[in-house]
Short mmCIF file of C-alpha atoms and ligand atoms in Angstrom, two decimals:
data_model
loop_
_atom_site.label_atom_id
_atom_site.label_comp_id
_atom_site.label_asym_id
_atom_site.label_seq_id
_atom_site.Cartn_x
_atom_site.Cartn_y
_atom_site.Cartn_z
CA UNK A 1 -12.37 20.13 -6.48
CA UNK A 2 -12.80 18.99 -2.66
CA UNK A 3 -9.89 19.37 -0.55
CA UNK A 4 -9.16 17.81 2.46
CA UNK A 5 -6.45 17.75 5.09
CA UNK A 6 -5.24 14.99 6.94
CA UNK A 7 -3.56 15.07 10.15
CA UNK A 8 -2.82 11.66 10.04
CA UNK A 9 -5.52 10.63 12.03
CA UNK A 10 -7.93 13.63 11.89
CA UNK A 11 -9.61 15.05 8.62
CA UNK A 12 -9.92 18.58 8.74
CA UNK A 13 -11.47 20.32 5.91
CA UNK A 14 -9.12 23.17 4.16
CA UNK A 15 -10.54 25.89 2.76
CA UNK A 16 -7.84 26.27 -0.22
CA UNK A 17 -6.32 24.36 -2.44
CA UNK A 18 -3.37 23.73 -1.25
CA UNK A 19 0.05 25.75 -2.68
CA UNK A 20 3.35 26.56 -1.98
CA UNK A 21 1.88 29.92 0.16
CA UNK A 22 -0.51 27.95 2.43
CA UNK A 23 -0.02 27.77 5.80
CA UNK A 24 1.03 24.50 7.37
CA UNK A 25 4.24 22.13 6.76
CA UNK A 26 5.91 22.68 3.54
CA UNK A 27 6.66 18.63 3.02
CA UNK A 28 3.46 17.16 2.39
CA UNK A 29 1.89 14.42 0.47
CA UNK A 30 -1.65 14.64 -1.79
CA UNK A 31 -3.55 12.05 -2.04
CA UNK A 32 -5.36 12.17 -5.20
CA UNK A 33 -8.72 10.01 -4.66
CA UNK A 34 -9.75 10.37 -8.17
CA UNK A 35 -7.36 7.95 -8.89
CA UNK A 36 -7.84 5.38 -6.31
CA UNK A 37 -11.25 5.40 -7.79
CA UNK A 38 -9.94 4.95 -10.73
CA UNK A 39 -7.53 2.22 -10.60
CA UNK A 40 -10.10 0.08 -8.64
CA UNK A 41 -12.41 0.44 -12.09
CA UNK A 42 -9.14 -0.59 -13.67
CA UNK A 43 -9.61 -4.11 -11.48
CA UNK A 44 -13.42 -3.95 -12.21
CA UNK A 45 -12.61 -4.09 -15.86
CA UNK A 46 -9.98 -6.58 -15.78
CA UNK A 47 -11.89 -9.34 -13.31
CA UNK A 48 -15.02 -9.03 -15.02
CA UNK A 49 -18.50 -8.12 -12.89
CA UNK A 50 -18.72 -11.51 -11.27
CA UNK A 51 -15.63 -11.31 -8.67
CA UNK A 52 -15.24 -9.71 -5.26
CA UNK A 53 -12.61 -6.98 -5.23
CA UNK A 54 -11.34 -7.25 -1.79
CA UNK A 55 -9.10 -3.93 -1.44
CA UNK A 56 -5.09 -4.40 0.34
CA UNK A 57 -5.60 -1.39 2.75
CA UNK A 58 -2.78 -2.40 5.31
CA UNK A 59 0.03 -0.37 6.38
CA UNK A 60 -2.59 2.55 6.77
CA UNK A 61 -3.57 2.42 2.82
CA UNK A 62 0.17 1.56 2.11
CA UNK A 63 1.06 5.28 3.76
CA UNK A 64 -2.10 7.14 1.41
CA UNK A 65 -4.44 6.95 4.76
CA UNK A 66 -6.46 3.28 5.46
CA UNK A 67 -9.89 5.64 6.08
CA UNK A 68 -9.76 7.75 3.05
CA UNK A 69 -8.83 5.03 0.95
CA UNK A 70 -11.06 2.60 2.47
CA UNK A 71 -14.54 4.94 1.61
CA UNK A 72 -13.18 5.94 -1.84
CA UNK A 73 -12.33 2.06 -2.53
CA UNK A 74 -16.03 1.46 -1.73
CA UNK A 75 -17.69 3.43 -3.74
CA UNK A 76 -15.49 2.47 -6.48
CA UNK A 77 -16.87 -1.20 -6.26
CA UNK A 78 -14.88 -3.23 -3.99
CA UNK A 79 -16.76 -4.86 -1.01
CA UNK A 80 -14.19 -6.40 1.16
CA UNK A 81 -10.86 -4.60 2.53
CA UNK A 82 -7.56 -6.48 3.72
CA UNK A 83 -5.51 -5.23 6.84
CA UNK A 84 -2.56 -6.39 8.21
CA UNK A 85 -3.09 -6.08 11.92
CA UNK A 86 -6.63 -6.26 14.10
CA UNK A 87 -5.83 -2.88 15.02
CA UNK A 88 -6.03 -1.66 11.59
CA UNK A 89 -9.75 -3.56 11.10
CA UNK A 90 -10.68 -1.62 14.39
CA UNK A 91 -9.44 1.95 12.75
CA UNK A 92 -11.71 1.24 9.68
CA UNK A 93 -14.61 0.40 11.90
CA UNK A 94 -14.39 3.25 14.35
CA UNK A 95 -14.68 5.18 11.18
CA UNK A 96 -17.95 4.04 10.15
CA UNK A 97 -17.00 0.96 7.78
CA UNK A 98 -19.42 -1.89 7.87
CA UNK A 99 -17.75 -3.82 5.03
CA UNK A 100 -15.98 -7.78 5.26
CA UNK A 101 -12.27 -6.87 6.65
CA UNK A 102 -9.79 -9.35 6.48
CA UNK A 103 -6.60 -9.22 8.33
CA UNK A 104 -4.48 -10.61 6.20
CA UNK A 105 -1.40 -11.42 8.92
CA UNK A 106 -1.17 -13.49 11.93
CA UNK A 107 -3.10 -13.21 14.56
CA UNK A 108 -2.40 -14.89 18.22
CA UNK A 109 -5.47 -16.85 20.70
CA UNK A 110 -5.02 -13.47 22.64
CA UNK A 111 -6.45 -11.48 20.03
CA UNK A 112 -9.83 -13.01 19.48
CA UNK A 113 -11.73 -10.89 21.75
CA UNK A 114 -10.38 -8.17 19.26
CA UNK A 115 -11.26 -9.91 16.81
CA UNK A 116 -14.66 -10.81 17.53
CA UNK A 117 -15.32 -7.23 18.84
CA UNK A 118 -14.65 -5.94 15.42
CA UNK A 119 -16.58 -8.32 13.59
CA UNK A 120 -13.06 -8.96 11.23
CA UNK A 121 -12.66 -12.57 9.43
CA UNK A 122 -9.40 -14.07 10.14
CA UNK A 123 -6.65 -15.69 8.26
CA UNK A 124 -6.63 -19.04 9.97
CA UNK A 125 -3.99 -21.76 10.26
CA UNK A 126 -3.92 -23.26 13.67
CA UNK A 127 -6.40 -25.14 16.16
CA UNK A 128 -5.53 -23.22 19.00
CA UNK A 129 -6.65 -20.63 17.32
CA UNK A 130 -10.15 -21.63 16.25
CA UNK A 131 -10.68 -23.52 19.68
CA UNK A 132 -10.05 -19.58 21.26
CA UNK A 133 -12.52 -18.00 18.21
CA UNK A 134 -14.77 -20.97 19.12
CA UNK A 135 -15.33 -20.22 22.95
CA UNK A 136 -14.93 -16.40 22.56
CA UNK A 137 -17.61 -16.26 20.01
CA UNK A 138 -19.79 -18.19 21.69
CA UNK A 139 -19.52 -16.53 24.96
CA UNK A 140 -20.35 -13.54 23.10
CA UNK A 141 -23.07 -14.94 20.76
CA UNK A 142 -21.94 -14.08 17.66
CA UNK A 143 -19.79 -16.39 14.88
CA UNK A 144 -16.22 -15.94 14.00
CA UNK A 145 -15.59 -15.52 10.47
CA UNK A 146 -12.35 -17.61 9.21
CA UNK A 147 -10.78 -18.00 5.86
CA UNK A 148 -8.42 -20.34 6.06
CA UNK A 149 -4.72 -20.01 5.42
CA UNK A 150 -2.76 -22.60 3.10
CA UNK A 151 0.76 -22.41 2.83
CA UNK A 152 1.57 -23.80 -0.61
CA UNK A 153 4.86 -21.94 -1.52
CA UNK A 154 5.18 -18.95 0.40
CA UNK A 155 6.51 -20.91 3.41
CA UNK A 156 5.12 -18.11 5.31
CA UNK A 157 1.75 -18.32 7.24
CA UNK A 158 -0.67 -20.37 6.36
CA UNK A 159 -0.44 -24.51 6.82
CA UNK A 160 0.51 -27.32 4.35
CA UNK A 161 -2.45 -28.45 1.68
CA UNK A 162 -2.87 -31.62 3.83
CA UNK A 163 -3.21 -30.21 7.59
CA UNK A 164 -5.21 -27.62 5.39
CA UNK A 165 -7.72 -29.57 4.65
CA UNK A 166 -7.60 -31.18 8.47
CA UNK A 167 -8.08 -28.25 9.87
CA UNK A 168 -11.54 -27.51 7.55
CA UNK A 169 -12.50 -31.03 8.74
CA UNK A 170 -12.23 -29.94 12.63
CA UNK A 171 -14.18 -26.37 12.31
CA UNK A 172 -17.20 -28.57 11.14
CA UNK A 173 -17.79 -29.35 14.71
CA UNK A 174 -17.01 -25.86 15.46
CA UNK A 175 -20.83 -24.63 16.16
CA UNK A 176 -19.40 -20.47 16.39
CA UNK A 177 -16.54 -20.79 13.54
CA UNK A 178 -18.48 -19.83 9.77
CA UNK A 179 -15.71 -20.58 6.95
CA UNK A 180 -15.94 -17.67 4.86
CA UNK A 181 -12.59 -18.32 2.61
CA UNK A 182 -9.92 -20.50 1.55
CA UNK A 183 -6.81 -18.95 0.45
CA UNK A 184 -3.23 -18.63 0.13
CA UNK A 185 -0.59 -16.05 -1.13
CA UNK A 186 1.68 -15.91 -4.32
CA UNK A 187 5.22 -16.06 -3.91
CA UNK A 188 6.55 -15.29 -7.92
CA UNK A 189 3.10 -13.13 -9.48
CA UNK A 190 5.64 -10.65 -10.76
CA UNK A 191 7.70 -13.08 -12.62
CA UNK A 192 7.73 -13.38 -16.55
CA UNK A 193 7.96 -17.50 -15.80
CA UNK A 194 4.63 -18.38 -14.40
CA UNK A 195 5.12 -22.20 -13.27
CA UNK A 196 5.89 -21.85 -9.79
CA UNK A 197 2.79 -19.67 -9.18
CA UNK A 198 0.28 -21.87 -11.31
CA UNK A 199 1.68 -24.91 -9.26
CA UNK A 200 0.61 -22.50 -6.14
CA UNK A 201 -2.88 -21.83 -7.43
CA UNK A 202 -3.01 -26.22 -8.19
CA UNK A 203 -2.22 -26.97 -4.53
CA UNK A 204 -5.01 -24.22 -3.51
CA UNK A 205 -7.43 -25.72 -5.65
CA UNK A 206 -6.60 -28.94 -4.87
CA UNK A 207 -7.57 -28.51 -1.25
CA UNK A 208 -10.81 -27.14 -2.32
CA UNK A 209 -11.91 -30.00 -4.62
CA UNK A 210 -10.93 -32.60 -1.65
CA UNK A 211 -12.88 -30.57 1.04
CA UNK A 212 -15.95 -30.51 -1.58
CA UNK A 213 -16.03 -33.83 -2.13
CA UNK A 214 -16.46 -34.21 1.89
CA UNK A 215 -19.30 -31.72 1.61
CA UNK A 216 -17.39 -28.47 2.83
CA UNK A 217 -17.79 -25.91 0.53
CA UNK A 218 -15.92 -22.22 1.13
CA UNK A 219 -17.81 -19.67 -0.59
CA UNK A 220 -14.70 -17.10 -1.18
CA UNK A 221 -11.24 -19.07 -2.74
CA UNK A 222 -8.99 -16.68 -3.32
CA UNK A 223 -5.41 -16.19 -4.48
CA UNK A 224 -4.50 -12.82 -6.29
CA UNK A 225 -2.49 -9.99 -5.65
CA UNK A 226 -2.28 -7.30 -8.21
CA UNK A 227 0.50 -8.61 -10.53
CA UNK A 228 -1.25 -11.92 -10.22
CA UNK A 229 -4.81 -10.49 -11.25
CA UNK A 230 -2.96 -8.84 -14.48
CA UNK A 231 -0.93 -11.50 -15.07
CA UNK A 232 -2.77 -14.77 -13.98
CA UNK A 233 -6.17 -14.67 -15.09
CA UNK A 234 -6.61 -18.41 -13.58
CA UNK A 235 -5.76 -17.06 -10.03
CA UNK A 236 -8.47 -14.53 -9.86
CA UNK A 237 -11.21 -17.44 -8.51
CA UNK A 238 -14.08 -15.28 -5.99
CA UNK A 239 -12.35 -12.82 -5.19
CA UNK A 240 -9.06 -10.50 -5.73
CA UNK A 241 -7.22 -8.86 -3.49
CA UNK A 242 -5.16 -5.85 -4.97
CA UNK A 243 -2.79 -3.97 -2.78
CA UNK A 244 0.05 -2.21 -5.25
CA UNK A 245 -2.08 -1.50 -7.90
CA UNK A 246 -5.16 0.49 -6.22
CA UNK A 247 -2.01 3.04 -5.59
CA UNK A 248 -1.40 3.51 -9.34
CA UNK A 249 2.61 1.36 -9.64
CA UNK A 250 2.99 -0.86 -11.73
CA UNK A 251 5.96 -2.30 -11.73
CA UNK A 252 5.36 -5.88 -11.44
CA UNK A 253 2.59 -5.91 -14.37
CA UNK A 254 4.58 -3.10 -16.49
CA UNK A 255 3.45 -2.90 -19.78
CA UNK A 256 0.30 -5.80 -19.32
CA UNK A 257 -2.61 -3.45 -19.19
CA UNK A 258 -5.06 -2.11 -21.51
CA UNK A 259 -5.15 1.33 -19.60
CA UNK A 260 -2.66 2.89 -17.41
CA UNK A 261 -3.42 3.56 -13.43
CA UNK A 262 -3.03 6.69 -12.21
CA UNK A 263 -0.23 7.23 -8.84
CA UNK A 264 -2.26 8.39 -6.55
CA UNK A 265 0.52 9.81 -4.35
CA UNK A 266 2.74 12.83 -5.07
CA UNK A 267 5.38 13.83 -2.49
CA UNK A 268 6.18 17.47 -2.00
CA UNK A 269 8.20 20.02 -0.84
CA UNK A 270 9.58 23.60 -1.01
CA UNK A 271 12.71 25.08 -1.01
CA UNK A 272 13.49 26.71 2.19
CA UNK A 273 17.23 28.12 1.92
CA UNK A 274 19.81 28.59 -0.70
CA UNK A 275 23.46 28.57 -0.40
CA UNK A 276 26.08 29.44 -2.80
CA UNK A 277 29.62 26.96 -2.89
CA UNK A 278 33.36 27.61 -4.16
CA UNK A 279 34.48 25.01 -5.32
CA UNK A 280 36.43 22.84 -2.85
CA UNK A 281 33.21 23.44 -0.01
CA UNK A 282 31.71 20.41 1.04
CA UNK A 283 27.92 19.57 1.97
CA UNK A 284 26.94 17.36 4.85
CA UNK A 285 27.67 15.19 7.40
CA UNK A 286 30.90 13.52 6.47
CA UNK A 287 31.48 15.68 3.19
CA UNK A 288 30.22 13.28 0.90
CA UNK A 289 29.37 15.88 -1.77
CA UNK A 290 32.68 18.86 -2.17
CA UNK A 291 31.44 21.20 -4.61
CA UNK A 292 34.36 21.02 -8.18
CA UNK A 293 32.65 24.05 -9.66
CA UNK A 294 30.77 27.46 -8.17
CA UNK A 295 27.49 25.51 -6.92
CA UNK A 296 23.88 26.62 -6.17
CA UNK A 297 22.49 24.09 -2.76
CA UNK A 298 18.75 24.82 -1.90
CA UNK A 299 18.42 23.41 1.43
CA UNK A 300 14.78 21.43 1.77
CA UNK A 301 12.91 21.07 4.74
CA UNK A 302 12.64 16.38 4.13
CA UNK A 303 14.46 14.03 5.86
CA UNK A 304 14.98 10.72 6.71
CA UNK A 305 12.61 11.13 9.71
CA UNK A 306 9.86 11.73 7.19
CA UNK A 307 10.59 8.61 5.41
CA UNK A 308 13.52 9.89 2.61
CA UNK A 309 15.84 7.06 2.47
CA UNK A 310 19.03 7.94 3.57
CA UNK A 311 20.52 5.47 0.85
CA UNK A 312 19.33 8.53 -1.73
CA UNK A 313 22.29 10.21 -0.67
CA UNK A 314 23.64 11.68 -3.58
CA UNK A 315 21.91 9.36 -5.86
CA UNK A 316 18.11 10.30 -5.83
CA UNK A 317 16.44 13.34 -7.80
CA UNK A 318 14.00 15.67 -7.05
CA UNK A 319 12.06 18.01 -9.64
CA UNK A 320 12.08 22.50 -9.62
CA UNK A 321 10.87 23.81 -11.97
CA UNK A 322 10.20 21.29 -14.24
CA UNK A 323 13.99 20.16 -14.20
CA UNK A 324 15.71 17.43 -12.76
CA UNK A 325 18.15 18.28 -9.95
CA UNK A 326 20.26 15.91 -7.37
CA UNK A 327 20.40 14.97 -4.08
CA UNK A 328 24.16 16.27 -2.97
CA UNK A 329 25.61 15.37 0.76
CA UNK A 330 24.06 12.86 3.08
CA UNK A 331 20.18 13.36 3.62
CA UNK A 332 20.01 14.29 7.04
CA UNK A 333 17.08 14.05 9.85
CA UNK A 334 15.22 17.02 8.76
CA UNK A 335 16.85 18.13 5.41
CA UNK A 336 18.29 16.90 2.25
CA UNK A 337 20.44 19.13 -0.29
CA UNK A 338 19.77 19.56 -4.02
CA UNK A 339 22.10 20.81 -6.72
CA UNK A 340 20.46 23.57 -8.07
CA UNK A 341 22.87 25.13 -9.95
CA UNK A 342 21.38 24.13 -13.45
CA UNK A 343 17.77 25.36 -12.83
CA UNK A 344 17.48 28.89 -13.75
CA UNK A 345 15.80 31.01 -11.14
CA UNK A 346 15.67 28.27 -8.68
CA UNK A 347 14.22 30.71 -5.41
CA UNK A 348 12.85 30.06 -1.48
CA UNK A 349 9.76 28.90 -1.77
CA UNK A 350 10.11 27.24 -5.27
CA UNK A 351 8.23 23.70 -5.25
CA UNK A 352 9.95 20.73 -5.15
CA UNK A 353 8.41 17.28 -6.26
CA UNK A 354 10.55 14.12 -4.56
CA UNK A 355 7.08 11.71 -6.15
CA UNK A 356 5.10 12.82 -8.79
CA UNK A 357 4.78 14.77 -11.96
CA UNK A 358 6.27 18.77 -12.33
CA UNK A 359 5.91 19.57 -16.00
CA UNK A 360 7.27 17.10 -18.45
CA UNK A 361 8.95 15.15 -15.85
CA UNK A 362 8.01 12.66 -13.29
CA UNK A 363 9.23 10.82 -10.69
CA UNK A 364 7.46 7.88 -9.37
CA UNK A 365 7.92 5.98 -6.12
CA UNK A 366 9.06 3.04 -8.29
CA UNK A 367 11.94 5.36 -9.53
CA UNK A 368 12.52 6.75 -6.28
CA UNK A 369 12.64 2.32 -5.11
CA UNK A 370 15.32 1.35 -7.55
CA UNK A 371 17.34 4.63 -7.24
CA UNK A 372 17.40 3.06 -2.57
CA UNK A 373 17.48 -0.29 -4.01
CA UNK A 374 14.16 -0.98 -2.57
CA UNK A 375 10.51 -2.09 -3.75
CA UNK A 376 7.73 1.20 -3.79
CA UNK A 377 5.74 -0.84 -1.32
CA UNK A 378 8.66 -0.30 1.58
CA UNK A 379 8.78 3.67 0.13
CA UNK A 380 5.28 4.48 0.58
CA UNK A 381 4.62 2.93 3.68
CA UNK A 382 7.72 4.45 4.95
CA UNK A 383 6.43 8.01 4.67
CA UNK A 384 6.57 8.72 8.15
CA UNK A 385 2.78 10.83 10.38
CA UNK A 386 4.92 13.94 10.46
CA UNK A 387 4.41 14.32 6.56
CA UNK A 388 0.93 15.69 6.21
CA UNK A 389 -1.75 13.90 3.54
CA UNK A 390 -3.92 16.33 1.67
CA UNK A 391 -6.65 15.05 0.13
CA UNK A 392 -8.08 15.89 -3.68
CA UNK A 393 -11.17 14.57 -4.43
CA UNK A 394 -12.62 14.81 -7.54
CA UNK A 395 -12.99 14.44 -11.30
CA UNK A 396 -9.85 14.44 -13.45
CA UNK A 397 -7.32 16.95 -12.02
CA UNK A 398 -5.33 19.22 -13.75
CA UNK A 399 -1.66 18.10 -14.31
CA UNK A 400 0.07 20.19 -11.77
CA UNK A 401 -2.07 20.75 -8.03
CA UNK A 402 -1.60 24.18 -6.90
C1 PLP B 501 -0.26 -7.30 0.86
C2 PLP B 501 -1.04 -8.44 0.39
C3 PLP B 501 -1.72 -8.39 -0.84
C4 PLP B 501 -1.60 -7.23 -1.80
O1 PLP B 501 -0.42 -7.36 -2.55
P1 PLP B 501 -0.02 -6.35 -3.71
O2 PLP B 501 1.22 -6.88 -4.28
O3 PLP B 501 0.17 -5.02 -3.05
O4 PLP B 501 -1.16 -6.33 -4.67
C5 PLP B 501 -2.52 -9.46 -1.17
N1 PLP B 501 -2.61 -10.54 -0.36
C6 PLP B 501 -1.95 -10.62 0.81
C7 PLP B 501 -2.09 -11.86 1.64
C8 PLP B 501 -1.14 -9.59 1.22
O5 PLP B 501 -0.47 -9.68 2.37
#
């Protein structure tokens, strides 16, 4: 087993597996790259050899680390990756990455050199925008790649079917723009009642057979997110682009697939300081939590800062050894307090799992979600740089790292 460390933006190699006795912060996150790899075969097998997998790296990787991810998704069999911001497409290809990026949000005139300089296709959906591709590109050379943006549900980004298909007619006499794609975005892929997003998919593909019968064909139409490419097997077209699912939750899809992913993220920590309660003694900012019995609080070294949500706050659960246990008192910058009266032997230094699996039990970041009354998306990307990724890289690992 390969382990690397990952100082958010450097990768230092560590010579140990990583335990509760290494040096270093005792919050961290592992990254477990075996099942990245293993969830995109997951898309492979559902999408059939003949589609593009284009892998949802925004966010940096949705908090599991854009480069990492990025090389592992690769050699798993995707070919294209989808960012959020040109900055993101710039990370990836300071690293190395010669692959199709998409950036999948908007972009303004005053990005194009950006853009260009990065060699990343762009979600497009105004003229003013392909008029500043058009003359940046060509002062440069080189052609901007474009895949064009239709709005038809989302009333987000992208532009209605019929100024859709305008826009394809002006980038013909674009000499620098090269249409790559043609795609829009899926408002209800999670939901049981599929109408809304099939009548999506209709309005896509309706501005696709109109632009082909005018002789404009887009080599990459594309619609799918990952409930969508479980789901909808209609929406998966050329290509897919899986975000959620390359990170192992499943909780729009729950239940729809032949195999299950794998989480590749487990969030952990240590306990750094026990303190005994009478009853009547109170925990916290504001005394939220007042102890009604003789009480056991191990003090852990997480906070909001790192990307805990404060809404926890004596709702969420953590895991020592191999028992449930509960958040007690507000979660504070730094720290949060667990009731550890009812784990035997609790000690300093014991590990504590906030994601992941200790045991029998697990806790994933779609349980941690509904506990904050959030999606997993907004919990993973909200792990914060101070919370150190540690890499695992290799075959199946055992159940418990460390
Ligand atoms: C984020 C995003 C995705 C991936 O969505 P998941 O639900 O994470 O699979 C796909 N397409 C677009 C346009 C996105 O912004």
């Amino acid at each position: 087993m390969q382990l690397l460390g990952h100082g958010f933006q450097e990768e230092v190699a560590l010579k140990e597996i990583i335990s509760p006795r290494s040096s270093g912060r005792p919050t961290w996150a592992e990254v477990d790259l075996g099942a990245i790899a293993h969830n995109v075969e997951l898309v492979r097998a559902l999408v059939g050899p003949d589609r593009g997998i284009m892998a949802v790296v925004k966010a940096d990787a949705y908090g599991h680390g854009a480069v990492a991810v990025a090389r592992k998704v690769l050699e798993a069999g995707a070919s294209w990756l989808g960012v959020g911001l040109p900055e993101e497409g710039m990370a990836l290809r300071e690293a190395g990455i010669r692959c199709p990026i998409l950036v999948l949000g908007p972009t303004m005139p005053q990005q194009a050199p950006q853009l260009l300089e990065g060699d990343l296709s762009v979600s497009l959906y105004s003229v003013e925008m392909a008029m500043a591709l058009q003359t940046e590109a060509s002062r440069r050379g080189v052609s901007a790649r474009v895949h064009v943006k239709v709005d038809t549900g989302m009333g987000r980004l992208g532009l209605e079917p019929a100024r859709s298909l305008e826009l394809l007619e002006r980038l013909r006499s674009m000499s620098r723009i090269r249409i790559e794609g043609l795609y829009t975005h899926l408002a209800t892929a999670d939901d049981p009642d599929p109408s809304f997003a099939l009548k999506q998919l209709d309005r896509l593909l309706e501005v696709d057979r109109l632009a082909r019968g005018r002789g404009i064909r887009v080599p990459f139409r594309h619609a799918a997110n990952s409930a969508a490419l479980v789901t909808l097997p209609d929406s998966t077209l050329d290509l897919v682009r899986p975000g959620i699912m390359i990170y192992g939750c499943d909780s729009g899809f729950r239940g729809r697939l032949p195999v299950e992913m794998r989480p590749a993220l487990s969030w952990k920590t240590l306990v750094a300081h026990l303190r005994e309660l009478s009853p009547g003694e109170s925990v916290s900012y504001g005394r939220t939590f007042v102890a009604s019995r003789p009480t056991i609080i191990g003090v852990l070294p997480v906070g909001y800062a790192d990307g805990l949500p404060r809404r926890l706050s004596n709702r969420g659960e953590v895991l020592v050894r191999g028992r449930r246990a509960s958040m007690v008192g507000t979660i504070c910058m730094d720290m949060t307090m667990v009731d550890l009266t009812r784990v035997p032997g609790a000690s300093v230094g014991d590990e504590v799992v906030l994601i992941g699996r200790q045991g029998q039990e697990s806790i994933t970041a779609d349980d941690m979600a509904k506990v904050a009354g959030t999606i997993p998306y907004e919990i993973l990307c909200g792990l914060t740089p101070r919370v150190p990724r540690y890499y695992l890289d290799g075959p199946q690992r055992g159940k418990e790292a460390g």
